[in-house]
Amino acid sequence: MEKKEQLYEGKAKKVYATSDPERLIVDYKDDATAFNGLKKGTISGKGVINNRMSNRLMAMLEKRGIPTHYVQELSERETLVKKVSIVPLEVIIRNISAGSFSKRYGVEEGIVFETPTIEFSYKNDDLGDPLLNSYHAIALKLAAPEEIETIKNYAFRVNDALKAFWSTCGVTLVDFKLEFGRLSDGTIVLADEISPDTCRLWDAKTGEKLDKDRFRRDMGGVEEAYAEIMKRLEEHL
Ligand code: ADP
Ligand code: UDP
């Protein structure tokens, strides 16, 4: 598939058109940002890891009946995906308290929930991705009620599949963010990426953080953590 003009450059990926109007190429960068772009840096080798990890996990989800945008890995950093119109919602599932949940509700990190939680943020950098509920999303016409139902249902199924997979790798899936999109016929599919940039992943034994929190919180060992989590995935997939 021929790579054509660049359509978009985001914080972590570049997106290119192709000769097929229904396909895009995403190109994963090593750039890392946090706190809505306030903190900027580079995580050497991250793009290669995130590309590969996201593709492996999406292929696994497809096998479990969850439709995704993934088509074909083209190179270390490039993947062919189905073009979607992104539903401007960040869908966040949590199994354990951490990050903004802990901050917002004044609780420590590490509380294991009896049932996973779901929340939505309006994907809008200018507004700082404000939290909203499904009624707000429908009122703002970000998604139709049936689409929200589909998205919720897929998001919990993704959680079940990922939690079980990471557990076999000795990794606890704490929380993660998903994005969904519409194909040209309106079908909802999982899009964007699933990677240590978008998930919190803790070593099941030691609790060591193996994700982007090491960058956000200046903990050091960022590259090593990305390499370690990728190694675990490769060993267990
Ligand atoms: P951001 O826009 O948050 O800086 P990225 O750097 O990851 O994020 O840029 C990738 C962009 O491509 C995001 O806006 C994401 O919503 C969008 N995207 C991801 N998958 C698809 C897809 N299959 N079709 C169209 N857009 C997509
Ligand atoms: N997340 C993400 N992109 C965002 C916000 C959150 O990928 O713009 C992921 C984040 O990596 C974590 C989960 O979603 O795995 C929950 O993040 P949280 O709401 O706790 O926000 P943060 O602490 O990252 O600000």
Coordinates of N, CA and C and ligand atoms in Angstrom, one line a residue:
M1 N 0.9 -1.2 0.0 CA 0.0 0.0 0.0 C 0.9 1.2 0.0
E2 N 0.6 2.1 -0.9 CA 1.4 3.3 -1.1 C 1.1 4.4 0.0
K3 N 2.2 4.9 0.6 CA 2.0 6.0 1.6 C 1.9 7.3 0.9
K4 N 0.8 8.1 1.1 CA 0.7 9.4 0.5 C 0.9 10.5 1.5
E5 N 0.1 11.6 1.3 CA 0.4 12.8 2.1 C 0.1 12.6 3.6
Q6 N 0.9 13.3 4.4 CA 0.6 13.3 5.9 C -0.7 14.0 6.1
L7 N -1.6 13.4 6.9 CA -2.9 14.0 7.2 C -2.8 14.7 8.5
Y8 N -2.0 14.2 9.4 CA -2.0 14.7 10.8 C -0.7 14.3 11.5
E9 N -0.2 15.2 12.3 CA 0.8 14.8 13.3 C 0.4 15.0 14.7
G10 N 0.2 13.9 15.4 CA -0.2 14.1 16.8 C 1.0 14.0 17.7
K11 N 0.7 13.8 19.0 CA 1.7 13.8 20.0 C 2.6 12.5 19.9
A12 N 2.0 11.4 19.5 CA 2.7 10.2 19.5 C 2.8 9.5 18.2
K13 N 2.0 9.9 17.2 CA 1.9 9.3 16.0 C 1.7 10.3 14.8
K14 N 2.2 9.8 13.6 CA 1.8 10.6 12.4 C 0.8 9.7 11.6
V15 N -0.1 10.4 10.9 CA -1.1 9.6 10.2 C -1.0 10.0 8.7
Y16 N -0.9 9.0 7.8 CA -0.8 9.3 6.4 C -2.0 8.7 5.6
A17 N -2.3 9.4 4.5 CA -3.3 8.8 3.6 C -2.6 7.7 2.8
T18 N -3.4 6.9 2.1 CA -2.9 5.9 1.2 C -3.6 6.0 -0.1
S19 N -3.3 5.1 -1.0 CA -4.0 5.1 -2.3 C -5.5 4.6 -2.1
D20 N -5.7 3.9 -1.0 CA -7.1 3.4 -0.7 C -7.8 4.4 0.3
P21 N -8.9 5.0 -0.1 CA -9.5 6.0 0.8 C -10.0 5.4 2.1
E22 N -10.1 4.1 2.2 CA -10.6 3.4 3.5 C -9.4 3.0 4.4
R23 N -8.2 3.3 3.9 CA -7.0 2.9 4.7 C -6.1 4.0 5.0
L24 N -5.5 4.0 6.2 CA -4.5 5.0 6.6 C -3.2 4.2 7.0
I25 N -2.1 4.9 7.1 CA -0.9 4.4 7.7 C -0.6 5.2 8.9
V26 N -0.4 4.6 10.0 CA 0.1 5.3 11.2 C 1.5 5.0 11.4
D27 N 2.3 6.0 11.9 CA 3.7 5.9 12.1 C 4.0 6.4 13.5
Y28 N 4.5 5.4 14.3 CA 4.7 5.7 15.7 C 6.0 6.4 16.0
K29 N 6.0 7.5 16.8 CA 7.1 8.3 17.1 C 7.7 7.9 18.5
D30 N 8.9 8.4 18.8 CA 9.4 8.2 20.2 C 9.0 9.3 21.1
D31 N 8.3 10.3 20.6 CA 8.0 11.5 21.4 C 7.0 11.1 22.5
A32 N 7.2 11.6 23.6 CA 6.3 11.4 24.8 C 5.8 12.7 25.3
T33 N 4.5 12.8 25.7 CA 4.0 14.0 26.3 C 3.2 13.5 27.5
A34 N 3.0 14.4 28.5 CA 2.1 14.1 29.6 C 1.5 15.4 30.0
F35 N 0.5 15.3 30.8 CA -0.2 16.5 31.4 C -0.7 17.4 30.3
N36 N -1.4 16.8 29.3 CA -2.0 17.6 28.2 C -0.9 18.3 27.4
G37 N 0.2 17.7 27.2 CA 1.3 18.3 26.4 C 2.3 19.2 27.2
L38 N 2.0 19.4 28.4 CA 2.9 20.3 29.2 C 4.3 19.8 29.4
K39 N 4.3 18.5 29.6 CA 5.6 17.8 29.8 C 6.0 17.1 28.5
K40 N 7.2 17.4 28.0 CA 7.5 16.8 26.7 C 8.9 16.0 26.8
G41 N 9.0 15.0 26.1 CA 10.3 14.3 26.1 C 10.4 13.2 25.0
T42 N 11.4 12.4 25.1 CA 11.6 11.3 24.2 C 11.8 10.0 24.9
I43 N 11.2 9.0 24.5 CA 11.4 7.6 25.1 C 12.0 6.8 23.9
S44 N 13.3 6.6 23.9 CA 14.0 6.0 22.8 C 13.5 4.6 22.6
G45 N 13.0 4.3 21.4 CA 12.6 3.0 21.0 C 11.1 2.7 21.3
K46 N 10.4 3.7 21.9 CA 9.0 3.6 22.3 C 8.1 3.3 21.0
G47 N 8.4 4.1 20.0 CA 7.5 3.9 18.8 C 7.5 2.5 18.3
V48 N 8.7 1.9 18.3 CA 8.8 0.5 17.8 C 8.0 -0.4 18.7
I49 N 8.1 -0.2 20.0 CA 7.4 -1.1 21.0 C 5.9 -0.9 20.9
N50 N 5.5 0.4 20.9 CA 4.0 0.6 20.9 C 3.4 0.1 19.6
N51 N 4.1 0.3 18.5 CA 3.5 -0.2 17.2 C 3.3 -1.7 17.3
R52 N 4.3 -2.4 17.7 CA 4.2 -3.9 17.7 C 3.2 -4.4 18.8
M53 N 3.3 -3.8 20.0 CA 2.4 -4.2 21.1 C 1.0 -4.0 20.7
S54 N 0.7 -2.8 20.2 CA -0.7 -2.4 19.9 C -1.2 -3.4 18.8
N55 N -0.4 -3.7 17.8 CA -0.8 -4.7 16.8 C -1.1 -6.1 17.3
R56 N -0.2 -6.5 18.2 CA -0.3 -7.9 18.7 C -1.6 -7.9 19.6
L57 N -1.8 -6.9 20.4 CA -3.0 -6.9 21.2 C -4.3 -6.8 20.4
M58 N -4.3 -6.0 19.4 CA -5.5 -5.8 18.6 C -5.8 -7.1 17.8
A59 N -4.8 -7.8 17.4 CA -5.0 -9.0 16.7 C -5.6 -10.1 17.6
M60 N -5.2 -10.0 18.9 CA -5.7 -10.9 19.9 C -7.2 -10.6 20.1
L61 N -7.5 -9.3 20.2 CA -8.9 -8.9 20.5 C -9.8 -9.3 19.3
E62 N -9.3 -9.1 18.1 CA -10.1 -9.5 16.9 C -10.5 -11.0 17.0
K63 N -9.5 -11.8 17.4 CA -9.8 -13.3 17.6 C -10.9 -13.5 18.6
R64 N -11.0 -12.6 19.5 CA -12.1 -12.7 20.6 C -13.3 -12.0 20.2
G65 N -13.4 -11.6 18.9 CA -14.6 -11.0 18.4 C -14.8 -9.5 18.6
I66 N -13.7 -8.8 18.9 CA -13.9 -7.3 19.0 C -13.3 -6.7 17.8
P67 N -14.1 -6.0 17.0 CA -13.6 -5.4 15.7 C -12.6 -4.3 16.0
T68 N -11.5 -4.3 15.3 CA -10.5 -3.2 15.5 C -10.1 -2.6 14.1
H69 N -9.3 -1.5 14.2 CA -8.9 -0.9 12.9 C -7.6 -1.6 12.3
Y70 N -7.0 -2.5 13.1 CA -5.8 -3.1 12.6 C -5.9 -3.9 11.4
V71 N -5.0 -3.6 10.4 CA -5.0 -4.4 9.1 C -3.7 -5.2 9.0
Q72 N -2.5 -4.4 9.0 CA -1.3 -5.1 8.7 C -0.1 -4.2 9.2
E73 N 0.9 -4.9 9.8 CA 2.1 -4.2 10.2 C 3.0 -4.1 9.0
L74 N 3.4 -2.8 8.7 CA 4.2 -2.6 7.5 C 5.7 -2.5 7.8
S75 N 6.0 -2.0 8.9 CA 7.4 -1.9 9.3 C 7.5 -1.8 10.8
E76 N 8.7 -1.6 11.3 CA 8.9 -1.4 12.8 C 8.0 -0.4 13.4
R77 N 7.8 0.7 12.6 CA 7.0 1.8 13.2 C 5.7 2.1 12.5
E78 N 5.4 1.4 11.4 CA 4.3 1.7 10.5 C 3.3 0.6 10.5
T79 N 2.0 1.0 10.5 CA 0.9 0.0 10.4 C -0.2 0.5 9.5
L80 N -0.7 -0.4 8.8 CA -1.9 -0.1 7.9 C -3.1 -0.3 8.8
V81 N -4.0 0.7 8.8 CA -5.2 0.6 9.6 C -6.4 1.0 8.8
K82 N -7.6 0.5 9.2 CA -8.8 1.0 8.6 C -9.1 2.4 9.0
K83 N -9.4 3.3 8.1 CA -9.7 4.7 8.4 C -11.0 4.8 9.1
V84 N -11.0 5.5 10.2 CA -12.3 5.7 10.9 C -12.5 7.2 11.2
S85 N -13.7 7.5 11.4 CA -14.0 8.8 12.0 C -14.0 8.6 13.5
I86 N -13.0 9.2 14.2 CA -12.9 8.9 15.6 C -14.1 9.5 16.4
V87 N -14.6 8.7 17.3 CA -15.6 9.2 18.2 C -14.8 10.0 19.3
P88 N -15.1 11.2 19.5 CA -14.2 12.0 20.3 C -14.4 11.8 21.8
L89 N -14.2 10.6 22.2 CA -14.3 10.2 23.6 C -13.1 9.4 24.0
E90 N -12.5 9.7 25.1 CA -11.5 8.8 25.7 C -12.2 7.9 26.6
V91 N -12.2 6.6 26.4 CA -12.9 5.6 27.2 C -11.9 5.0 28.1
I92 N -12.1 5.2 29.4 CA -11.2 4.8 30.4 C -11.8 3.7 31.3
I93 N -11.1 2.6 31.3 CA -11.6 1.5 32.2 C -10.5 1.4 33.3
R94 N -11.0 1.2 34.6 CA -10.1 1.0 35.7 C -10.5 -0.2 36.5
N95 N -9.4 -1.0 36.8 CA -9.6 -2.1 37.7 C -9.1 -1.8 39.1
I96 N -8.2 -0.8 39.2 CA -7.5 -0.5 40.4 C -7.3 1.0 40.5
S97 N -7.5 1.7 41.6 CA -7.4 3.1 41.7 C -5.9 3.6 41.4
A98 N -5.8 4.7 40.6 CA -4.5 5.3 40.3 C -4.8 6.6 39.6
G99 N -3.7 7.3 39.4 CA -3.7 8.5 38.6 C -4.8 9.5 39.0
S100 N -5.5 10.0 37.9 CA -6.5 11.0 38.1 C -7.7 10.6 39.0
F101 N -8.0 9.3 39.0 CA -9.0 8.7 39.9 C -8.7 9.0 41.3
S102 N -7.5 8.6 41.7 CA -7.0 8.8 43.1 C -7.0 10.3 43.5
K103 N -6.6 11.1 42.5 CA -6.5 12.5 42.8 C -7.9 13.1 43.0
R104 N -8.8 12.8 42.0 CA -10.1 13.4 42.0 C -10.9 13.0 43.3
Y105 N -10.8 11.7 43.7 CA -11.6 11.2 44.8 C -10.9 11.1 46.1
G106 N -9.6 11.6 46.1 CA -8.8 11.6 47.3 C -8.6 10.3 48.0
V107 N -8.2 9.3 47.1 CA -7.9 7.9 47.7 C -6.6 7.5 47.2
E108 N -6.0 6.6 48.0 CA -4.6 6.1 47.6 C -4.7 5.3 46.3
E109 N -3.5 5.1 45.7 CA -3.5 4.2 44.5 C -3.4 2.8 45.0
G110 N -3.9 1.9 44.2 CA -3.8 0.5 44.5 C -5.0 -0.2 45.1
I111 N -6.1 0.5 45.2 CA -7.4 -0.1 45.7 C -8.0 -0.9 44.6
V112 N -8.1 -2.2 44.9 CA -8.6 -3.1 43.8 C -10.2 -3.1 43.9
F113 N -10.8 -2.7 42.7 CA -12.2 -2.6 42.7 C -12.9 -3.9 42.5
E114 N -14.1 -4.1 43.1 CA -14.8 -5.3 43.0 C -15.3 -5.5 41.5
T115 N -15.7 -4.3 40.9 CA -16.1 -4.3 39.6 C -15.4 -3.2 38.8
P116 N -14.9 -3.4 37.6 CA -14.2 -2.3 36.9 C -15.1 -1.1 36.7
T117 N -14.5 0.1 36.6 CA -15.3 1.3 36.3 C -15.0 1.7 34.9
I118 N -16.0 2.5 34.4 CA -15.8 3.1 33.0 C -16.1 4.6 33.2
E119 N -15.3 5.4 32.5 CA -15.6 6.8 32.4 C -15.2 7.3 31.0
F120 N -15.8 8.4 30.7 CA -15.5 9.1 29.4 C -14.9 10.4 29.6
S121 N -14.0 10.8 28.7 CA -13.5 12.2 28.6 C -13.8 12.7 27.2
Y122 N -14.2 13.9 27.1 CA -14.3 14.5 25.8 C -12.9 14.8 25.2
K123 N -12.6 14.1 24.1 CA -11.3 14.2 23.5 C -11.2 15.6 22.9
N124 N -10.7 16.6 23.6 CA -10.6 17.9 23.2 C -9.5 18.6 24.0
D125 N -8.3 18.7 23.3 CA -7.1 19.2 24.0 C -7.3 20.6 24.5
D126 N -8.0 21.5 23.8 CA -8.2 22.9 24.2 C -8.9 23.0 25.5
L127 N -9.8 22.0 25.7 CA -10.6 22.0 27.0 C -10.0 21.1 28.1
G128 N -8.8 20.5 27.7 CA -8.2 19.6 28.7 C -8.9 18.3 28.9
D129 N -9.5 17.8 27.8 CA -10.2 16.5 27.9 C -11.1 16.3 29.1
P130 N -12.1 17.2 29.2 CA -13.0 17.1 30.4 C -13.8 15.8 30.6
L131 N -13.9 15.4 31.8 CA -14.7 14.2 32.1 C -16.2 14.5 31.7
L132 N -16.8 13.5 31.2 CA -18.3 13.6 31.0 C -19.0 12.3 31.1
N133 N -20.3 12.3 31.2 CA -21.0 11.0 31.3 C -21.7 10.8 29.9
S134 N -22.4 9.6 29.8 CA -23.0 9.3 28.5 C -24.1 10.2 28.1
Y135 N -24.8 10.8 29.1 CA -25.9 11.8 28.7 C -25.2 13.0 28.1
H136 N -24.1 13.5 28.7 CA -23.4 14.6 28.1 C -22.9 14.3 26.7
A137 N -22.4 13.1 26.5 CA -21.9 12.7 25.2 C -23.0 12.7 24.2
I138 N -24.2 12.3 24.6 CA -25.3 12.2 23.7 C -25.8 13.7 23.4
A139 N -25.9 14.5 24.5 CA -26.4 15.9 24.3 C -25.4 16.6 23.4
L140 N -24.2 16.4 23.5 CA -23.2 17.1 22.6 C -23.1 16.4 21.3
K141 N -23.9 15.4 21.0 CA -23.9 14.6 19.8 C -22.5 14.0 19.4
L142 N -21.8 13.7 20.4 CA -20.5 13.0 20.2 C -20.7 11.6 19.8
A143 N -21.8 11.0 20.2 CA -22.1 9.6 19.8 C -23.6 9.4 20.1
A144 N -24.1 8.5 19.3 CA -25.6 8.1 19.5 C -25.7 7.1 20.7
P145 N -26.9 7.1 21.3 CA -27.1 6.2 22.4 C -26.7 4.7 22.1
E146 N -27.0 4.2 20.9 CA -26.7 2.8 20.6 C -25.1 2.7 20.5
E147 N -24.5 3.7 20.0 CA -23.0 3.7 19.8 C -22.4 3.6 21.2
I148 N -22.9 4.4 22.1 CA -22.4 4.4 23.5 C -22.5 3.0 24.1
E149 N -23.6 2.4 23.9 CA -23.9 1.0 24.4 C -22.8 0.0 23.8
T150 N -22.6 0.1 22.5 CA -21.7 -0.7 21.8 C -20.3 -0.5 22.4
I151 N -19.9 0.8 22.5 CA -18.6 1.1 23.0 C -18.3 0.6 24.4
K152 N -19.3 0.8 25.3 CA -19.2 0.3 26.7 C -19.0 -1.2 26.7
N153 N -19.9 -1.9 25.9 CA -19.8 -3.4 25.9 C -18.4 -3.8 25.4
Y154 N -17.9 -3.3 24.3 CA -16.6 -3.6 23.8 C -15.5 -3.3 24.8
A155 N -15.6 -2.1 25.5 CA -14.6 -1.7 26.4 C -14.4 -2.7 27.6
F156 N -15.6 -3.2 28.1 CA -15.5 -4.2 29.2 C -15.0 -5.5 28.7
R157 N -15.3 -5.9 27.4 CA -14.8 -7.1 26.9 C -13.3 -7.0 26.6
V158 N -12.8 -5.9 26.2 CA -11.4 -5.6 26.0 C -10.7 -5.8 27.4
N159 N -11.3 -5.2 28.4 CA -10.7 -5.3 29.7 C -10.6 -6.8 30.1
D160 N -11.6 -7.6 30.0 CA -11.6 -9.0 30.3 C -10.4 -9.7 29.6
A161 N -10.3 -9.4 28.3 CA -9.3 -10.1 27.5 C -7.9 -9.6 27.9
L162 N -7.7 -8.3 28.0 CA -6.4 -7.8 28.4 C -6.0 -8.2 29.8
K163 N -6.9 -8.1 30.7 CA -6.6 -8.5 32.1 C -6.1 -9.9 32.2
A164 N -6.8 -10.8 31.5 CA -6.4 -12.2 31.5 C -5.1 -12.4 30.8
F165 N -4.9 -11.7 29.7 CA -3.6 -11.9 29.0 C -2.4 -11.4 29.8
W166 N -2.5 -10.2 30.3 CA -1.4 -9.6 31.1 C -1.2 -10.4 32.4
S167 N -2.2 -11.0 32.9 CA -2.0 -11.8 34.1 C -1.1 -13.0 33.8
T168 N -1.2 -13.6 32.6 CA -0.3 -14.7 32.3 C 1.1 -14.2 32.1
C169 N 1.3 -12.9 31.9 CA 2.7 -12.4 31.8 C 3.2 -11.9 33.2
G170 N 2.4 -12.1 34.3 CA 2.8 -11.6 35.6 C 2.7 -10.1 35.7
V171 N 1.7 -9.6 35.0 CA 1.4 -8.1 35.0 C 0.0 -7.8 35.3
T172 N -0.2 -6.8 36.2 CA -1.5 -6.4 36.6 C -2.0 -5.2 35.7
L173 N -3.1 -5.4 35.1 CA -3.7 -4.3 34.3 C -4.5 -3.4 35.2
V174 N -3.9 -2.2 35.5 CA -4.5 -1.3 36.4 C -5.7 -0.5 35.8
D175 N -5.3 0.2 34.7 CA -6.3 1.0 33.9 C -5.8 1.2 32.5
F176 N -6.7 1.7 31.7 CA -6.3 2.0 30.3 C -7.3 2.9 29.6
K177 N -6.8 3.5 28.5 CA -7.7 4.3 27.7 C -7.9 3.7 26.3
L178 N -9.1 3.7 25.8 CA -9.4 3.3 24.5 C -10.0 4.4 23.7
E179 N -9.9 4.3 22.3 CA -10.6 5.2 21.4 C -11.3 4.3 20.4
F180 N -12.5 4.7 20.1 CA -13.3 4.0 19.1 C -13.6 4.9 17.9
G181 N -13.9 4.3 16.7 CA -14.2 5.1 15.6 C -15.3 4.4 14.7
R182 N -15.8 5.1 13.7 CA -16.8 4.6 12.8 C -16.1 4.4 11.4
L183 N -16.3 3.2 10.9 CA -16.0 2.9 9.5 C -17.0 3.7 8.6
S184 N -16.7 3.7 7.3 CA -17.6 4.5 6.4 C -19.0 4.0 6.5
D185 N -19.2 2.7 6.8 CA -20.6 2.2 6.9 C -21.2 2.4 8.3
G186 N -20.5 3.1 9.2 CA -21.0 3.3 10.6 C -20.6 2.3 11.6
T187 N -20.0 1.2 11.2 CA -19.6 0.2 12.2 C -18.6 0.8 13.2
I188 N -18.8 0.5 14.4 CA -17.9 0.9 15.5 C -16.8 -0.1 15.6
V189 N -15.5 0.4 15.6 CA -14.4 -0.5 15.8 C -13.4 0.2 16.8
L190 N -12.6 -0.6 17.4 CA -11.6 -0.1 18.3 C -10.5 0.5 17.4
A191 N -10.0 1.7 17.8 CA -9.0 2.3 17.0 C -7.8 2.8 17.9
D192 N -7.0 3.7 17.4 CA -5.8 4.3 18.0 C -4.9 3.2 18.5
E193 N -4.5 3.2 19.8 CA -3.4 2.2 20.2 C -3.7 1.7 21.6
I194 N -3.1 0.5 21.8 CA -3.1 0.0 23.2 C -1.6 -0.3 23.5
S195 N -1.1 0.4 24.4 CA 0.4 0.4 24.7 C 0.7 0.8 26.1
P196 N 2.0 0.8 26.5 CA 2.3 1.3 27.8 C 2.1 2.8 27.9
D197 N 1.9 3.5 26.8 CA 1.5 4.9 26.8 C 0.0 5.1 27.3
T198 N -0.8 4.1 27.0 CA -2.2 4.2 27.3 C -2.8 3.3 28.3
C199 N -1.9 2.5 28.9 CA -2.3 1.5 30.0 C -1.4 1.7 31.2
R200 N -1.9 1.5 32.4 CA -1.1 1.3 33.5 C -0.9 -0.2 33.8
L201 N 0.4 -0.6 33.8 CA 0.8 -2.0 33.9 C 1.8 -2.2 35.0
W202 N 1.4 -2.9 36.0 CA 2.3 -3.1 37.2 C 2.7 -4.5 37.3
D203 N 4.0 -4.7 37.6 CA 4.5 -6.1 37.9 C 3.6 -6.7 39.0
A204 N 3.1 -7.9 38.7 CA 2.1 -8.5 39.7 C 2.8 -8.8 41.0
K205 N 4.1 -9.1 41.0 CA 4.7 -9.5 42.3 C 5.2 -8.3 43.1
T206 N 5.9 -7.4 42.3 CA 6.6 -6.3 43.0 C 5.9 -5.0 43.0
G207 N 4.9 -4.9 42.1 CA 4.1 -3.6 41.9 C 4.9 -2.6 41.1
E208 N 6.1 -3.0 40.6 CA 6.9 -2.1 39.8 C 6.1 -1.6 38.6
K209 N 6.2 -0.3 38.3 CA 5.5 0.3 37.2 C 6.2 0.0 35.9
L210 N 5.5 -0.5 34.9 CA 6.1 -0.9 33.6 C 5.3 -0.1 32.5
D211 N 5.2 1.2 32.7 CA 4.3 2.0 31.8 C 4.8 3.5 31.8
K212 N 4.0 4.3 31.2 CA 4.3 5.7 31.0 C 4.4 6.5 32.3
D213 N 3.8 6.0 33.4 CA 3.9 6.7 34.7 C 5.4 7.0 35.0
R214 N 6.3 6.1 34.6 CA 7.7 6.3 34.9 C 8.2 7.6 34.3
F215 N 7.7 7.9 33.1 CA 8.0 9.2 32.4 C 7.3 10.3 33.1
R216 N 5.9 10.2 33.3 CA 5.1 11.2 33.9 C 5.7 11.7 35.2
R217 N 6.2 10.7 36.0 CA 6.6 11.0 37.4 C 8.1 11.0 37.6
D218 N 8.8 11.1 36.5 CA 10.3 11.2 36.5 C 10.9 10.1 37.4
M219 N 10.5 8.9 37.1 CA 11.0 7.8 38.0 C 12.3 7.2 37.5
G220 N 12.7 7.5 36.2 CA 13.8 6.8 35.6 C 13.5 5.4 35.1
G221 N 14.4 4.8 34.4 CA 14.2 3.5 33.9 C 13.0 3.4 33.0
V222 N 12.8 4.4 32.2 CA 11.6 4.4 31.3 C 11.8 3.4 30.2
E223 N 12.9 3.6 29.4 CA 13.2 2.7 28.3 C 13.2 1.3 28.7
E224 N 13.8 1.0 29.9 CA 13.9 -0.3 30.4 C 12.6 -0.9 30.7
A225 N 11.7 -0.1 31.2 CA 10.3 -0.6 31.5 C 9.6 -1.0 30.3
Y226 N 9.7 -0.1 29.2 CA 9.0 -0.4 28.0 C 9.6 -1.7 27.4
A227 N 10.9 -1.9 27.5 CA 11.5 -3.1 26.9 C 11.1 -4.3 27.7
E228 N 11.0 -4.2 29.0 CA 10.6 -5.3 29.9 C 9.1 -5.7 29.6
I229 N 8.2 -4.8 29.4 CA 6.8 -5.1 29.2 C 6.7 -5.8 27.8
M230 N 7.5 -5.3 26.8 CA 7.4 -5.9 25.5 C 7.9 -7.3 25.5
K231 N 9.0 -7.5 26.3 CA 9.6 -8.9 26.4 C 8.6 -9.8 27.0
R232 N 7.8 -9.4 28.0 CA 6.8 -10.2 28.7 C 5.7 -10.6 27.7
L233 N 5.3 -9.6 26.9 CA 4.3 -9.8 25.9 C 4.8 -10.9 24.8
E234 N 6.0 -10.7 24.3 CA 6.5 -11.6 23.3 C 6.6 -13.0 23.8
E235 N 7.0 -13.1 25.1 CA 7.2 -14.5 25.7 C 5.8 -15.2 25.9
H236 N 4.7 -14.4 26.0 CA 3.5 -15.1 26.4 C 2.4 -15.1 25.3
L237 N 2.7 -14.5 24.1 CA 1.7 -14.4 23.1 C 1.8 -15.6 22.2
Ligands
ADP1 P1 -3.0 12.8 19.7 O1 -4.0 13.3 18.6 O2 -3.8 12.6 21.0 O3 -1.8 13.7 19.8 P2 -1.6 10.6 18.4 O4 -0.3 11.3 18.3 O5 -1.6 9.2 18.8 O6 -2.6 11.3 19.4 O7 -2.3 10.8 17.0 C1 -3.0 9.8 16.3 C2 -4.3 10.4 15.9 O8 -5.0 9.5 15.0 C3 -5.3 10.5 17.1 O9 -6.0 11.7 17.0 C4 -6.3 9.3 16.9 O10 -7.5 9.6 17.5 C5 -6.3 9.2 15.4 N1 -6.6 7.8 15.0 C6 -6.2 6.6 15.5 N2 -6.6 5.6 14.8 C7 -7.3 6.1 13.7 C8 -7.9 5.5 12.6 N3 -8.0 4.2 12.5 N4 -8.5 6.3 11.7 C9 -8.4 7.7 11.9 N5 -7.8 8.3 12.9 C10 -7.2 7.5 13.8
UDP2 N1 -4.7 7.8 29.4 C1 -4.3 8.0 28.1 N2 -4.5 9.2 27.5 C2 -5.0 10.3 28.1 C3 -5.4 10.1 29.5 C4 -5.3 8.9 30.1 O1 -3.8 7.0 27.5 O2 -5.1 11.4 27.5 C5 -4.6 6.5 30.1 C6 -3.5 6.5 31.1 O3 -2.3 6.0 30.6 C7 -4.0 5.6 32.2 C8 -5.6 5.7 32.0 O4 -5.8 6.2 30.8 O5 -3.7 4.2 31.8 C9 -6.2 6.5 33.1 O6 -5.5 7.7 33.2 P1 -5.9 8.8 34.3 O7 -7.3 9.3 34.0 O8 -5.6 8.3 35.6 O9 -5.1 10.1 33.9 P2 -3.6 10.5 34.2 O10 -3.2 10.1 35.5 O11 -2.8 9.8 33.1 O12 -3.7 12.0 34.0

